Amino acid sequence: CSNGSWGECSAPKAGNEVCDGKDNDCNGKIDDSNGNICPSGMQCKNGQCKPECLGGECAKGLQCVNGICEGVDPCKDVKCASGTRCSGGKCIDLCFFTSCTGNQKCEKGVCIEDNCYTKGCPNGEKCIDAKCQKDPCTGVNCPADQFCRKGTCVDSCFNVTCKSTERCVDGKCVTNPTTSGPCENVTCNSGEVCNNGKCEGSPCRGVTCPNGRQCVDGACEHDPCLHVQCPEGVCHIVDGKAQCVDKKQVPEENPGNTEGNNTGGENPTNTGGENPNSTSENPQGGGEKDEVLDGGTVGGKGNGDKDTTTNGNKIQSPGGCGCQVNGTSGQSPFVWMLFAFVLFGLVRRRQN
């Protein structure tokens, strides 16, 4: 449960054993000596690497107990440089105590992805699908009402106005399945989308993707807006494609759709040659942002009693139920006829 909303349960995976008082490799033993879990000349005790006694002798303030130097806190007066910490009176690299998995590397005790999303690319190249590639839009000059997407000029949606049952794709209004047909008069709670007349939870609800990725249909994929430069407006993802739209056209809160938005111009996350070394979230991207994992983690807002966004007619209604079908309401004609009959009888009675 996170922020009042139930989400997926992610159990930690087995890693390399380190001296921290935990069973990191899930073999049922804590800080076991299978492998070198402490630097040379030190032993792991009570989750800390402590120096061994050399010839029965220890540093000042320590005494030899069962082959290990113990006593007063050996790190009390020790100052270590950035990226290191004191253990047993010695400054040790933080990455010695950190176990990274998969395509990750350790920097100052933190596991980060070992690819161009975090390291950047040389000038003239862009990070696409975690690889440095030549920028396909280099040398491509588009008209004022178009923008470059994957090396091709595409019509912008900035000055295009569509009906409430439509949305703009590549400069043209097309049917929006979430606001048309059986979904035309359906109001969904925040974090839900209408599918064939019914409100359903978004596959991207609560999913946060790593640096340079965006959630599409529940999976973290390369952010289509990452390197798009909009001549006007902002970059907004529609059906997995980058579109340049007026900022007013972007929903203020629409975690239900697999859509995000970046401001126009170069996304500062991964420009060529730069090493952004930033957080895992796109600072200008759409969708939920909380934790980090390539497959996405759950930690978004709960729908609680938030106001709901209405597809199409922009009516606001309180949350709670899964969805609400808008319809006209009014008093029954029979009630009005009965009221008129009683009033007429009272008038005649007074006249008599």
mmCIF file of C-alpha atoms in Angstrom:
data_model
loop_
_atom_site.group_PDB
_atom_site.id
_atom_site.type_symbol
_atom_site.label_atom_id
_atom_site.label_comp_id
_atom_site.label_asym_id
_atom_site.label_seq_id
_atom_site.Cartn_x
_atom_site.Cartn_y
_atom_site.Cartn_z
ATOM 1 C CA CYS A 1 0.000 0.000 0.000
ATOM 2 C CA SER A 2 1.487 3.349 -1.059
ATOM 3 C CA ASN A 3 -0.249 6.736 -0.720
ATOM 4 C CA GLY A 4 -3.568 5.043 -0.011
ATOM 5 C CA SER A 5 -3.469 2.812 -3.085
ATOM 6 C CA TRP A 6 -2.786 -0.927 -3.424
ATOM 7 C CA GLY A 7 -0.066 -1.793 -5.930
ATOM 8 C CA GLU A 8 2.203 -4.594 -7.037
ATOM 9 C CA CYS A 9 4.388 -6.373 -4.492
ATOM 10 C CA SER A 10 8.053 -6.476 -5.491
ATOM 11 C CA ALA A 11 10.232 -8.837 -3.446
ATOM 12 C CA PRO A 12 13.980 -8.115 -3.295
ATOM 13 C CA LYS A 13 16.196 -10.428 -5.320
ATOM 14 C CA ALA A 14 19.245 -12.250 -4.019
ATOM 15 C CA GLY A 15 22.485 -10.312 -4.376
ATOM 16 C CA ASN A 16 26.094 -10.554 -3.303
ATOM 17 C CA GLU A 17 26.733 -10.915 0.413
ATOM 18 C CA VAL A 18 28.120 -7.785 2.091
ATOM 19 C CA CYS A 19 28.964 -7.026 5.694
ATOM 20 C CA ASP A 20 25.830 -5.221 6.852
ATOM 21 C CA GLY A 21 24.038 -7.552 9.268
ATOM 22 C CA LYS A 22 21.683 -8.841 6.543
ATOM 23 C CA ASP A 23 21.324 -12.029 4.513
ATOM 24 C CA ASN A 24 21.972 -10.435 1.103
ATOM 25 C CA ASP A 25 22.410 -13.660 -0.894
ATOM 26 C CA CYS A 26 19.331 -15.319 0.669
ATOM 27 C CA ASN A 27 21.171 -18.478 1.754
ATOM 28 C CA GLY A 28 19.804 -18.363 5.294
ATOM 29 C CA LYS A 29 23.052 -17.041 6.777
ATOM 30 C CA ILE A 30 23.895 -13.474 7.781
ATOM 31 C CA ASP A 31 27.287 -12.059 6.815
ATOM 32 C CA ASP A 32 28.628 -15.548 6.096
ATOM 33 C CA SER A 33 32.232 -15.761 4.956
ATOM 34 C CA ASN A 34 31.568 -17.237 1.508
ATOM 35 C CA GLY A 35 33.690 -14.805 -0.437
ATOM 36 C CA ASN A 36 35.599 -11.756 0.697
ATOM 37 C CA ILE A 37 33.001 -9.520 2.309
ATOM 38 C CA CYS A 38 35.578 -7.336 4.060
ATOM 39 C CA PRO A 39 38.847 -5.769 2.897
ATOM 40 C CA SER A 40 42.083 -7.611 3.560
ATOM 41 C CA GLY A 41 43.061 -7.586 7.217
ATOM 42 C CA MET A 42 39.502 -7.131 8.464
ATOM 43 C CA GLN A 43 36.692 -9.426 9.611
ATOM 44 C CA CYS A 44 32.928 -8.961 9.602
ATOM 45 C CA LYS A 45 31.348 -8.787 13.047
ATOM 46 C CA ASN A 46 27.915 -7.450 13.978
ATOM 47 C CA GLY A 47 27.422 -6.016 10.505
ATOM 48 C CA GLN A 48 30.729 -4.113 10.472
ATOM 49 C CA CYS A 49 34.179 -4.786 9.058
ATOM 50 C CA LYS A 50 36.621 -4.673 11.963
ATOM 51 C CA PRO A 51 40.423 -4.878 11.859
ATOM 52 C CA GLU A 52 42.118 -8.111 12.849
ATOM 53 C CA CYS A 53 44.678 -8.218 15.611
ATOM 54 C CA LEU A 54 48.216 -8.169 14.229
ATOM 55 C CA GLY A 55 50.432 -10.184 16.540
ATOM 56 C CA GLY A 56 47.933 -9.640 19.320
ATOM 57 C CA GLU A 57 48.211 -5.894 19.016
ATOM 58 C CA CYS A 58 45.654 -3.255 18.007
ATOM 59 C CA ALA A 59 45.602 0.432 17.293
ATOM 60 C CA LYS A 60 45.449 2.900 20.162
ATOM 61 C CA GLY A 61 42.140 2.738 22.029
ATOM 62 C CA LEU A 62 41.369 -0.817 20.851
ATOM 63 C CA GLN A 63 41.984 -4.187 22.420
ATOM 64 C CA CYS A 64 42.277 -7.628 20.865
ATOM 65 C CA VAL A 65 39.193 -9.778 21.527
ATOM 66 C CA ASN A 66 39.024 -13.189 19.823
ATOM 67 C CA GLY A 67 41.342 -12.030 17.080
ATOM 68 C CA ILE A 68 39.449 -8.789 16.372
ATOM 69 C CA CYS A 69 40.319 -5.299 17.549
ATOM 70 C CA GLU A 70 37.416 -3.898 19.536
ATOM 71 C CA GLY A 71 36.860 -1.169 22.070
ATOM 72 C CA VAL A 72 35.875 2.461 21.716
ATOM 73 C CA ASP A 73 34.306 3.563 18.438
ATOM 74 C CA PRO A 74 37.242 3.481 16.011
ATOM 75 C CA CYS A 75 35.482 5.956 13.704
ATOM 76 C CA LYS A 76 34.771 8.573 16.345
ATOM 77 C CA ASP A 77 37.427 11.036 15.180
ATOM 78 C CA VAL A 78 37.880 9.784 11.611
ATOM 79 C CA LYS A 79 36.827 12.066 8.742
ATOM 80 C CA CYS A 80 36.367 10.372 5.381
ATOM 81 C CA ALA A 81 36.256 11.867 1.896
ATOM 82 C CA SER A 82 33.123 11.931 -0.248
ATOM 83 C CA GLY A 83 32.229 8.485 -1.571
ATOM 84 C CA THR A 84 33.770 6.695 1.400
ATOM 85 C CA ARG A 85 32.732 5.870 4.928
ATOM 86 C CA CYS A 86 34.554 4.875 8.065
ATOM 87 C CA SER A 87 34.505 1.230 9.068
ATOM 88 C CA GLY A 88 36.793 -0.134 11.736
ATOM 89 C CA GLY A 89 38.724 3.110 11.846
ATOM 90 C CA LYS A 90 39.458 3.082 8.101
ATOM 91 C CA CYS A 91 37.877 4.975 5.211
ATOM 92 C CA ILE A 92 36.451 2.496 2.707
ATOM 93 C CA ASP A 93 34.836 3.113 -0.682
ATOM 94 C CA LEU A 94 31.024 3.092 -0.362
ATOM 95 C CA CYS A 95 30.749 0.805 -3.380
ATOM 96 C CA PHE A 96 32.512 -1.922 -1.415
ATOM 97 C CA PHE A 97 29.332 -2.208 0.654
ATOM 98 C CA THR A 98 26.955 -1.891 -2.318
ATOM 99 C CA SER A 99 25.814 -4.791 -4.479
ATOM 100 C CA CYS A 100 24.436 -3.799 -7.908
ATOM 101 C CA THR A 101 22.593 -6.147 -10.234
ATOM 102 C CA GLY A 102 21.922 -6.313 -13.960
ATOM 103 C CA ASN A 103 23.079 -3.469 -16.186
ATOM 104 C CA GLN A 104 24.049 -1.245 -13.280
ATOM 105 C CA LYS A 105 27.220 0.167 -11.818
ATOM 106 C CA CYS A 106 28.030 1.688 -8.451
ATOM 107 C CA GLU A 107 28.913 5.355 -8.066
ATOM 108 C CA LYS A 108 29.478 6.656 -4.544
ATOM 109 C CA GLY A 109 27.457 3.827 -3.069
ATOM 110 C CA VAL A 110 24.463 4.238 -5.409
ATOM 111 C CA CYS A 111 23.538 1.799 -8.183
ATOM 112 C CA ILE A 112 22.853 3.552 -11.494
ATOM 113 C CA GLU A 113 22.239 2.288 -15.012
ATOM 114 C CA ASP A 114 25.471 1.841 -16.925
ATOM 115 C CA ASN A 115 24.266 3.326 -20.216
ATOM 116 C CA CYS A 116 23.979 6.624 -22.062
ATOM 117 C CA TYR A 117 20.770 7.601 -20.252
ATOM 118 C CA THR A 118 22.986 8.443 -17.289
ATOM 119 C CA LYS A 119 26.418 8.898 -18.930
ATOM 120 C CA GLY A 120 25.328 10.955 -21.951
ATOM 121 C CA CYS A 121 26.581 10.761 -25.548
ATOM 122 C CA PRO A 122 29.262 12.476 -27.673
ATOM 123 C CA ASN A 123 28.305 15.632 -29.557
ATOM 124 C CA GLY A 124 26.114 14.916 -32.565
ATOM 125 C CA GLU A 125 24.698 11.729 -31.053
ATOM 126 C CA LYS A 126 21.588 11.057 -28.990
ATOM 127 C CA CYS A 127 20.764 8.362 -26.463
ATOM 128 C CA ILE A 128 18.073 6.209 -28.085
ATOM 129 C CA ASP A 129 17.057 2.886 -26.558
ATOM 130 C CA ALA A 130 20.056 3.089 -24.197
ATOM 131 C CA LYS A 131 22.544 3.375 -27.117
ATOM 132 C CA CYS A 132 24.347 6.402 -28.546
ATOM 133 C CA GLN A 133 23.139 6.927 -32.105
ATOM 134 C CA LYS A 134 23.495 9.639 -34.709
ATOM 135 C CA ASP A 135 20.779 12.258 -34.299
ATOM 136 C CA PRO A 136 18.328 11.511 -37.164
ATOM 137 C CA CYS A 137 17.148 15.134 -37.146
ATOM 138 C CA THR A 138 20.593 16.639 -37.701
ATOM 139 C CA GLY A 139 20.455 18.803 -40.832
ATOM 140 C CA VAL A 140 16.667 18.408 -41.195
ATOM 141 C CA ASN A 141 14.936 21.785 -41.544
ATOM 142 C CA CYS A 142 11.153 21.677 -41.175
ATOM 143 C CA PRO A 143 8.558 24.383 -41.991
ATOM 144 C CA ALA A 144 7.211 26.507 -39.131
ATOM 145 C CA ASP A 145 4.090 24.340 -38.750
ATOM 146 C CA GLN A 146 6.049 21.062 -38.604
ATOM 147 C CA PHE A 147 8.609 19.380 -36.349
ATOM 148 C CA CYS A 148 11.237 16.686 -36.852
ATOM 149 C CA ARG A 149 10.478 13.200 -35.535
ATOM 150 C CA LYS A 150 12.966 10.419 -36.260
ATOM 151 C CA GLY A 151 14.384 12.364 -39.200
ATOM 152 C CA THR A 152 11.008 13.161 -40.813
ATOM 153 C CA CYS A 153 9.066 16.434 -40.761
ATOM 154 C CA VAL A 154 5.629 15.918 -39.204
ATOM 155 C CA ASP A 155 2.668 18.315 -39.036
ATOM 156 C CA SER A 156 2.277 19.979 -35.642
ATOM 157 C CA CYS A 157 -0.964 19.940 -33.652
ATOM 158 C CA PHE A 158 -0.238 23.291 -32.002
ATOM 159 C CA ASN A 159 -2.880 25.310 -33.898
ATOM 160 C CA VAL A 160 -5.290 22.416 -34.470
ATOM 161 C CA THR A 161 -8.605 22.373 -32.574
ATOM 162 C CA CYS A 162 -10.532 19.094 -32.507
ATOM 163 C CA LYS A 163 -13.957 18.053 -31.221
ATOM 164 C CA SER A 164 -14.312 16.585 -27.742
ATOM 165 C CA THR A 165 -14.624 13.142 -29.335
ATOM 166 C CA GLU A 166 -11.406 13.577 -31.308
ATOM 167 C CA ARG A 167 -7.712 14.149 -30.740
ATOM 168 C CA CYS A 168 -4.968 15.496 -32.963
ATOM 169 C CA VAL A 169 -2.395 13.142 -34.479
ATOM 170 C CA ASP A 170 0.207 14.487 -36.916
ATOM 171 C CA GLY A 171 -1.782 17.658 -37.537
ATOM 172 C CA LYS A 172 -5.110 15.904 -38.226
ATOM 173 C CA CYS A 173 -8.157 15.282 -36.030
ATOM 174 C CA VAL A 174 -8.870 11.584 -35.572
ATOM 175 C CA THR A 175 -11.393 9.718 -33.426
ATOM 176 C CA ASN A 176 -10.437 9.421 -29.767
ATOM 177 C CA PRO A 177 -11.636 5.996 -28.544
ATOM 178 C CA THR A 178 -11.554 7.143 -24.897
ATOM 179 C CA THR A 179 -14.015 10.025 -25.482
ATOM 180 C CA SER A 180 -16.156 8.833 -28.406
ATOM 181 C CA GLY A 181 -18.729 6.135 -29.111
ATOM 182 C CA PRO A 182 -19.695 4.269 -25.923
ATOM 183 C CA CYS A 183 -17.231 6.447 -23.969
ATOM 184 C CA GLU A 184 -18.651 9.800 -25.093
ATOM 185 C CA ASN A 185 -20.691 10.424 -21.931
ATOM 186 C CA VAL A 186 -18.608 8.420 -19.471
ATOM 187 C CA THR A 187 -16.749 10.098 -16.615
ATOM 188 C CA CYS A 188 -13.795 8.227 -15.126
ATOM 189 C CA ASN A 189 -11.911 8.756 -11.897
ATOM 190 C CA SER A 190 -8.360 10.032 -11.912
ATOM 191 C CA GLY A 191 -6.026 7.242 -12.973
ATOM 192 C CA GLU A 192 -8.655 5.482 -15.087
ATOM 193 C CA VAL A 193 -9.528 5.458 -18.786
ATOM 194 C CA CYS A 194 -12.731 4.595 -20.595
ATOM 195 C CA ASN A 195 -12.590 1.440 -22.692
ATOM 196 C CA ASN A 196 -15.713 0.471 -24.638
ATOM 197 C CA GLY A 197 -17.949 2.389 -22.230
ATOM 198 C CA LYS A 198 -16.344 1.152 -19.011
ATOM 199 C CA CYS A 199 -13.769 2.779 -16.755
ATOM 200 C CA GLU A 200 -10.642 0.706 -16.301
ATOM 201 C CA GLY A 201 -7.472 1.238 -14.322
ATOM 202 C CA SER A 202 -4.581 2.487 -16.420
ATOM 203 C CA PRO A 203 -1.706 0.015 -16.938
ATOM 204 C CA CYS A 204 0.642 2.940 -16.250
ATOM 205 C CA ARG A 205 -0.993 4.027 -13.012
ATOM 206 C CA GLY A 206 1.687 4.347 -10.344
ATOM 207 C CA VAL A 207 4.498 3.265 -12.685
ATOM 208 C CA THR A 208 7.671 5.328 -12.617
ATOM 209 C CA CYS A 209 10.297 4.729 -15.277
ATOM 210 C CA PRO A 210 14.066 5.279 -15.137
ATOM 211 C CA ASN A 211 15.897 8.128 -16.787
ATOM 212 C CA GLY A 212 14.958 8.643 -20.446
ATOM 213 C CA ARG A 213 12.038 6.205 -20.432
ATOM 214 C CA GLN A 214 8.262 6.689 -20.446
ATOM 215 C CA CYS A 215 5.467 4.290 -19.527
ATOM 216 C CA VAL A 216 3.560 2.963 -22.547
ATOM 217 C CA ASP A 217 0.874 0.316 -21.941
ATOM 218 C CA GLY A 218 2.406 -0.593 -18.599
ATOM 219 C CA ALA A 219 5.986 -1.006 -19.875
ATOM 220 C CA CYS A 220 8.883 1.437 -19.664
ATOM 221 C CA GLU A 221 10.012 2.332 -23.173
ATOM 222 C CA HIS A 222 12.255 4.978 -24.721
ATOM 223 C CA ASP A 223 10.641 8.389 -24.187
ATOM 224 C CA PRO A 224 9.356 9.506 -27.631
ATOM 225 C CA CYS A 225 9.568 13.158 -26.525
ATOM 226 C CA LEU A 226 13.150 12.911 -25.294
ATOM 227 C CA HIS A 227 14.845 14.652 -28.244
ATOM 228 C CA VAL A 228 11.874 16.317 -29.955
ATOM 229 C CA GLN A 229 12.104 20.081 -30.410
ATOM 230 C CA CYS A 230 8.682 21.674 -30.847
ATOM 231 C CA PRO A 231 8.712 25.030 -32.684
ATOM 232 C CA GLU A 232 5.703 25.996 -30.543
ATOM 233 C CA GLY A 233 3.914 24.374 -27.626
ATOM 234 C CA VAL A 234 5.025 21.214 -25.819
ATOM 235 C CA CYS A 235 5.729 17.623 -26.759
ATOM 236 C CA HIS A 236 2.893 15.293 -25.771
ATOM 237 C CA ILE A 237 2.775 11.516 -26.265
ATOM 238 C CA VAL A 238 -0.288 10.153 -28.080
ATOM 239 C CA ASP A 239 -0.471 6.420 -28.840
ATOM 240 C CA GLY A 240 3.250 6.109 -28.225
ATOM 241 C CA LYS A 241 4.199 8.899 -30.666
ATOM 242 C CA ALA A 242 5.487 12.413 -30.012
ATOM 243 C CA GLN A 243 3.074 15.231 -30.907
ATOM 244 C CA CYS A 244 3.617 18.993 -30.632
ATOM 245 C CA VAL A 245 0.522 20.518 -29.020
ATOM 246 C CA ASP A 246 -0.608 23.649 -27.214
ATOM 247 C CA LYS A 247 0.117 23.298 -23.501
ATOM 248 C CA LYS A 248 -3.574 23.981 -22.821
ATOM 249 C CA GLN A 249 -4.436 20.751 -24.672
ATOM 250 C CA VAL A 250 -2.439 18.620 -22.249
ATOM 251 C CA PRO A 251 -4.551 17.248 -19.359
ATOM 252 C CA GLU A 252 -3.446 18.617 -15.996
ATOM 253 C CA GLU A 253 -3.657 15.173 -14.475
ATOM 254 C CA ASN A 254 -4.197 12.181 -16.700
ATOM 255 C CA PRO A 255 -2.248 9.231 -15.350
ATOM 256 C CA GLY A 256 -4.760 6.935 -17.005
ATOM 257 C CA ASN A 257 -3.457 7.534 -20.510
ATOM 258 C CA THR A 258 -0.057 6.334 -21.646
ATOM 259 C CA GLU A 259 0.837 9.904 -22.436
ATOM 260 C CA GLY A 260 3.373 12.371 -21.129
ATOM 261 C CA ASN A 261 4.544 15.804 -22.070
ATOM 262 C CA ASN A 262 7.786 17.726 -22.291
ATOM 263 C CA THR A 263 8.238 21.386 -22.879
ATOM 264 C CA GLY A 264 9.357 22.378 -26.335
ATOM 265 C CA GLY A 265 13.035 22.383 -27.103
ATOM 266 C CA GLU A 266 15.772 19.985 -26.133
ATOM 267 C CA ASN A 267 15.007 17.801 -23.172
ATOM 268 C CA PRO A 268 17.736 18.560 -20.627
ATOM 269 C CA THR A 269 17.928 14.963 -19.518
ATOM 270 C CA ASN A 270 20.277 13.515 -22.146
ATOM 271 C CA THR A 271 21.822 16.017 -24.508
ATOM 272 C CA GLY A 272 24.796 14.883 -26.540
ATOM 273 C CA GLY A 273 28.068 14.809 -24.676
ATOM 274 C CA GLU A 274 26.536 15.770 -21.351
ATOM 275 C CA ASN A 275 26.410 13.542 -18.339
ATOM 276 C CA PRO A 276 23.158 14.574 -16.702
ATOM 277 C CA ASN A 277 23.510 12.247 -13.730
ATOM 278 C CA SER A 278 19.982 13.229 -12.830
ATOM 279 C CA THR A 279 17.094 11.493 -11.132
ATOM 280 C CA SER A 280 15.314 8.613 -12.768
ATOM 281 C CA GLU A 281 12.325 10.742 -13.643
ATOM 282 C CA ASN A 282 11.965 12.947 -16.648
ATOM 283 C CA PRO A 283 11.707 16.389 -14.956
ATOM 284 C CA GLN A 284 9.281 17.579 -17.605
ATOM 285 C CA GLY A 285 7.665 14.285 -18.548
ATOM 286 C CA GLY A 286 4.087 13.129 -17.933
ATOM 287 C CA GLY A 287 2.769 10.276 -15.955
ATOM 288 C CA GLU A 288 3.455 9.288 -12.353
ATOM 289 C CA LYS A 289 6.903 9.758 -10.756
ATOM 290 C CA ASP A 290 7.985 8.072 -7.603
ATOM 291 C CA GLU A 291 10.341 5.060 -7.614
ATOM 292 C CA VAL A 292 12.861 3.551 -10.004
ATOM 293 C CA LEU A 293 12.951 0.227 -11.846
ATOM 294 C CA ASP A 294 13.145 -0.644 -15.510
ATOM 295 C CA GLY A 295 9.927 -2.581 -15.433
ATOM 296 C CA GLY A 296 8.305 0.175 -13.395
ATOM 297 C CA THR A 297 7.462 0.339 -9.730
ATOM 298 C CA VAL A 298 4.247 1.093 -7.988
ATOM 299 C CA GLY A 299 4.019 4.142 -5.769
ATOM 300 C CA GLY A 300 1.541 6.558 -7.280
ATOM 301 C CA LYS A 301 -1.369 8.440 -5.823
ATOM 302 C CA GLY A 302 -4.533 6.705 -4.777
ATOM 303 C CA ASN A 303 -7.760 7.870 -6.352
ATOM 304 C CA GLY A 304 -9.376 8.395 -2.926
ATOM 305 C CA ASP A 305 -11.824 11.275 -3.057
ATOM 306 C CA LYS A 306 -10.057 13.321 -5.718
ATOM 307 C CA ASP A 307 -12.065 15.183 -8.311
ATOM 308 C CA THR A 308 -12.439 13.279 -11.528
ATOM 309 C CA THR A 309 -11.585 14.417 -14.994
ATOM 310 C CA THR A 310 -14.360 14.133 -17.517
ATOM 311 C CA ASN A 311 -13.672 12.949 -21.028
ATOM 312 C CA GLY A 312 -15.325 15.210 -23.523
ATOM 313 C CA ASN A 313 -17.540 17.685 -21.722
ATOM 314 C CA LYS A 314 -15.183 18.664 -18.861
ATOM 315 C CA ILE A 315 -17.725 18.085 -16.075
ATOM 316 C CA GLN A 316 -16.209 17.667 -12.624
ATOM 317 C CA SER A 317 -17.667 15.080 -10.270
ATOM 318 C CA PRO A 318 -16.509 13.535 -6.984
ATOM 319 C CA GLY A 319 -14.564 10.290 -7.027
ATOM 320 C CA GLY A 320 -15.373 7.048 -5.316
ATOM 321 C CA CYS A 321 -17.127 4.788 -7.802
ATOM 322 C CA GLY A 322 -15.387 3.325 -10.807
ATOM 323 C CA CYS A 323 -17.185 5.436 -13.374
ATOM 324 C CA GLN A 324 -20.301 7.500 -13.913
ATOM 325 C CA VAL A 325 -22.484 7.812 -17.008
ATOM 326 C CA ASN A 326 -23.716 11.364 -17.498
ATOM 327 C CA GLY A 327 -27.401 11.774 -18.132
ATOM 328 C CA THR A 328 -30.118 14.396 -17.783
ATOM 329 C CA SER A 329 -32.046 14.454 -14.546
ATOM 330 C CA GLY A 330 -35.368 15.993 -13.623
ATOM 331 C CA GLN A 331 -38.601 15.558 -11.680
ATOM 332 C CA SER A 332 -41.209 13.125 -12.940
ATOM 333 C CA PRO A 333 -44.194 14.791 -14.773
ATOM 334 C CA PHE A 334 -46.558 12.883 -12.447
ATOM 335 C CA VAL A 335 -45.125 14.722 -9.424
ATOM 336 C CA TRP A 336 -45.783 18.115 -11.024
ATOM 337 C CA MET A 337 -49.378 17.135 -11.972
ATOM 338 C CA LEU A 338 -50.109 15.949 -8.419
ATOM 339 C CA PHE A 339 -48.736 19.195 -6.973
ATOM 340 C CA ALA A 340 -50.928 21.303 -9.328
ATOM 341 C CA PHE A 341 -54.063 19.258 -8.446
ATOM 342 C CA VAL A 342 -53.568 19.778 -4.670
ATOM 343 C CA LEU A 343 -52.953 23.515 -5.134
ATOM 344 C CA PHE A 344 -56.120 23.887 -7.259
ATOM 345 C CA GLY A 345 -58.198 22.098 -4.564
ATOM 346 C CA LEU A 346 -56.955 24.438 -1.843
ATOM 347 C CA VAL A 347 -57.869 27.519 -3.893
ATOM 348 C CA ARG A 348 -61.451 26.272 -4.504
ATOM 349 C CA ARG A 349 -61.860 25.401 -0.823
ATOM 350 C CA ARG A 350 -60.986 28.969 0.232
ATOM 351 C CA GLN A 351 -63.425 30.434 -2.311
ATOM 352 C CA ASN A 352 -66.259 28.289 -0.883
#
